[in-house]
C-alpha positions as a Python dict, from the first residue, in 0.01 Angstrom:
ca = {
    (1, 'M'): (0, 0, 0),
    (2, 'R'): (100, -54, -359),
    (3, 'E'): (64, -388, -529),
    (4, 'D'): (389, -593, -481),
    (5, 'R'): (586, -554, -794),
    (6, 'R'): (881, -791, -824),
    (7, 'V'): (1147, -825, -1083),
    (8, 'G'): (1254, -1190, -1046),
    (9, 'S'): (1292, -1243, -670),
    (10, 'Q'): (1370, -875, -612),
    (11, 'R'): (1125, -629, -460),
    (12, 'A'): (1054, -314, -660),
    (13, 'P'): (1203, -3, -504),
    (14, 'E'): (860, 153, -441),
    (15, 'D'): (758, -158, -248),
    (16, 'L'): (1072, -147, -36),
    (17, 'A'): (999, 224, 37),
    (18, 'D'): (640, 128, 143),
    (19, 'L'): (773, -153, 363),
    (20, 'I'): (1021, 81, 541),
    (21, 'C'): (745, 337, 599),
    (22, 'A'): (499, 75, 719),
    (23, 'E'): (758, -51, 970),
    (24, 'L'): (865, 292, 1102),
    (25, 'D'): (550, 501, 1077),
    (26, 'P'): (389, 369, 1403),
    (27, 'V'): (702, 456, 1608),
    (28, 'M'): (770, 784, 1436),
    (29, 'T'): (408, 916, 1440),
    (30, 'A'): (369, 815, 1807),
    (31, 'N'): (671, 1038, 1876),
    (32, 'G'): (547, 1351, 1696),
    (33, 'F'): (665, 1299, 1344),
    (34, 'L'): (458, 1303, 1033),
    (35, 'A'): (428, 973, 847),
    (36, 'G'): (724, 888, 631),
    (37, 'Q'): (737, 1051, 279),
    (38, 'S'): (925, 841, 29),
    (39, 'G'): (1076, 895, -313),
    (40, 'V'): (1278, 674, -552),
    (41, 'G'): (1569, 794, -757),
    (42, 'E'): (1921, 651, -757),
    (43, 'K'): (1840, 551, -397),
    (44, 'I'): (1520, 516, -189),
    (45, 'G'): (1479, 825, 29),
    (46, 'I'): (1250, 856, 322),
    (47, 'V'): (1194, 1160, 537),
    (48, 'Y'): (1016, 1198, 870),
    (49, 'C'): (957, 1552, 990),
    (50, 'A'): (855, 1691, 1329),
    (51, 'P'): (826, 2056, 1437),
    (52, 'H'): (1161, 2135, 1600),
    (53, 'D'): (1022, 2309, 1896),
    (54, 'E'): (795, 2019, 1973),
    (55, 'F'): (1081, 1773, 1917),
    (56, 'R'): (1310, 1966, 2149),
    (57, 'Q'): (1034, 1990, 2418),
    (58, 'R'): (971, 1611, 2403),
    (59, 'F'): (1331, 1503, 2354),
    (60, 'P'): (1564, 1768, 2506),
    (61, 'D'): (1862, 1538, 2540),
    (62, 'L'): (1827, 1351, 2200),
    (63, 'A'): (2071, 1481, 1935),
    (64, 'P'): (2174, 1778, 2146),
    (65, 'T'): (2388, 1922, 1859),
    (66, 'I'): (2077, 1995, 1655),
    (67, 'Q'): (1994, 2350, 1736),
    (68, 'Y'): (1748, 2575, 1550),
    (69, 'G'): (1641, 2931, 1646),
    (70, 'D'): (1387, 2971, 1361),
    (71, 'E'): (1026, 2922, 1454),
    (72, 'G'): (870, 2671, 1226),
    (73, 'A'): (1189, 2468, 1166),
    (74, 'C'): (1157, 2092, 1150),
    (75, 'T'): (1374, 1813, 1283),
    (76, 'D'): (1405, 1541, 1020),
    (77, 'L'): (1496, 1178, 1024),
    (78, 'N'): (1629, 1096, 684),
    (79, 'I'): (1685, 739, 559),
    (80, 'Q'): (1845, 633, 234),
    (81, 'A'): (1839, 274, 116),
    (82, 'G'): (1962, 95, -187),
    (83, 'F'): (1750, -145, -387),
    (84, 'G'): (1809, -466, -581),
    (85, 'A'): (1934, -803, -461),
    (86, 'D'): (2150, -655, -183),
    (87, 'A'): (1924, -369, -62),
    (88, 'R'): (2051, -217, 257),
    (89, 'L'): (1973, 86, 469),
    (90, 'E'): (2269, 307, 374),
    (91, 'D'): (2239, 629, 555),
    (92, 'I'): (2030, 724, 864),
    (93, 'R'): (2053, 1080, 994),
    (94, 'F'): (1869, 1313, 1240),
    (95, 'D'): (1924, 1652, 1064),
    (96, 'G'): (2279, 1566, 959),
    (97, 'V'): (2373, 1372, 1279),
    (98, 'T'): (2446, 1015, 1172),
    (99, 'L'): (2285, 738, 1359),
    (100, 'E'): (2640, 622, 1446),
    (101, 'D'): (2727, 961, 1598),
    (102, 'L'): (2393, 979, 1777),
    (103, 'L'): (2442, 641, 1932),
    (104, 'A'): (2804, 714, 2021),
    (105, 'G'): (2662, 975, 2264),
    (106, 'E'): (2447, 728, 2437),
    (107, 'E'): (2564, 551, 2751),
    (108, 'T'): (2389, 223, 2655),
    (109, 'G'): (2658, 55, 2442),
    (110, 'D'): (2447, 91, 2127),
    (111, 'A'): (2730, 262, 1938),
    (112, 'N'): (2794, -34, 1704),
    (113, 'E'): (2420, -87, 1637),
    (114, 'A'): (2416, 159, 1343),
    (115, 'H'): (2679, -50, 1163),
    (116, 'A'): (2485, -368, 1235),
    (117, 'I'): (2156, -222, 1109),
    (118, 'M'): (2320, -106, 787),
    (119, 'S'): (2491, -439, 726),
    (120, 'L'): (2162, -636, 730),
    (121, 'P'): (1923, -676, 436),
    (122, 'A'): (1685, -367, 436),
    (123, 'H'): (1376, -558, 538),
    (124, 'T'): (1565, -697, 843),
    (125, 'G'): (1762, -376, 916),
    (126, 'V'): (1439, -165, 927),
    (127, 'T'): (1288, -394, 1192),
    (128, 'R'): (1600, -354, 1405),
    (129, 'L'): (1598, 28, 1338),
    (130, 'R'): (1238, 35, 1453),
    (131, 'S'): (1328, -129, 1786),
    (132, 'L'): (1625, 105, 1832),
    (133, 'L'): (1425, 417, 1765),
    (134, 'D'): (1147, 306, 1994),
    (135, 'E'): (1415, 254, 2272),
    (136, 'L'): (1571, 593, 2203),
    (137, 'F'): (1247, 781, 2210),
    (138, 'T'): (1131, 605, 2521),
    (139, 'R'): (1463, 668, 2701),
    (140, 'H'): (1470, 1041, 2607),
    (141, 'N'): (1102, 1124, 2643),
    (142, 'A'): (1054, 1426, 2872),
    (143, 'T'): (682, 1444, 2847),
}
């Protein structure tokens, strides 16, 4: 973990990226994804990658619109976050399927949870996202 660099009371973008990865890595790696890879540009970007065939074996009913025929393809979870005083998780997608659309297909009443997660400060939203992903993976795990 990098040394915490703050500008006034704001967390540096790299530190927020580290915080998001530290929060999500345990859930994601336990479910077949590589640890989060982060980058900072105009936004914070984090990607989690799992071999698609293994993802599909483990979670056959999760994000059913994601289909790949190519051996060696990956299923990615992509997260974008802003930074600064009002940092929020701004975009969360499984290979182009928004978290909102993914949850709309669930029968659990979680459809509004994506909006709720993205309306919270990033450090709070990522904790809620971790719980949601853990529930999704547990509910859909076929192994």
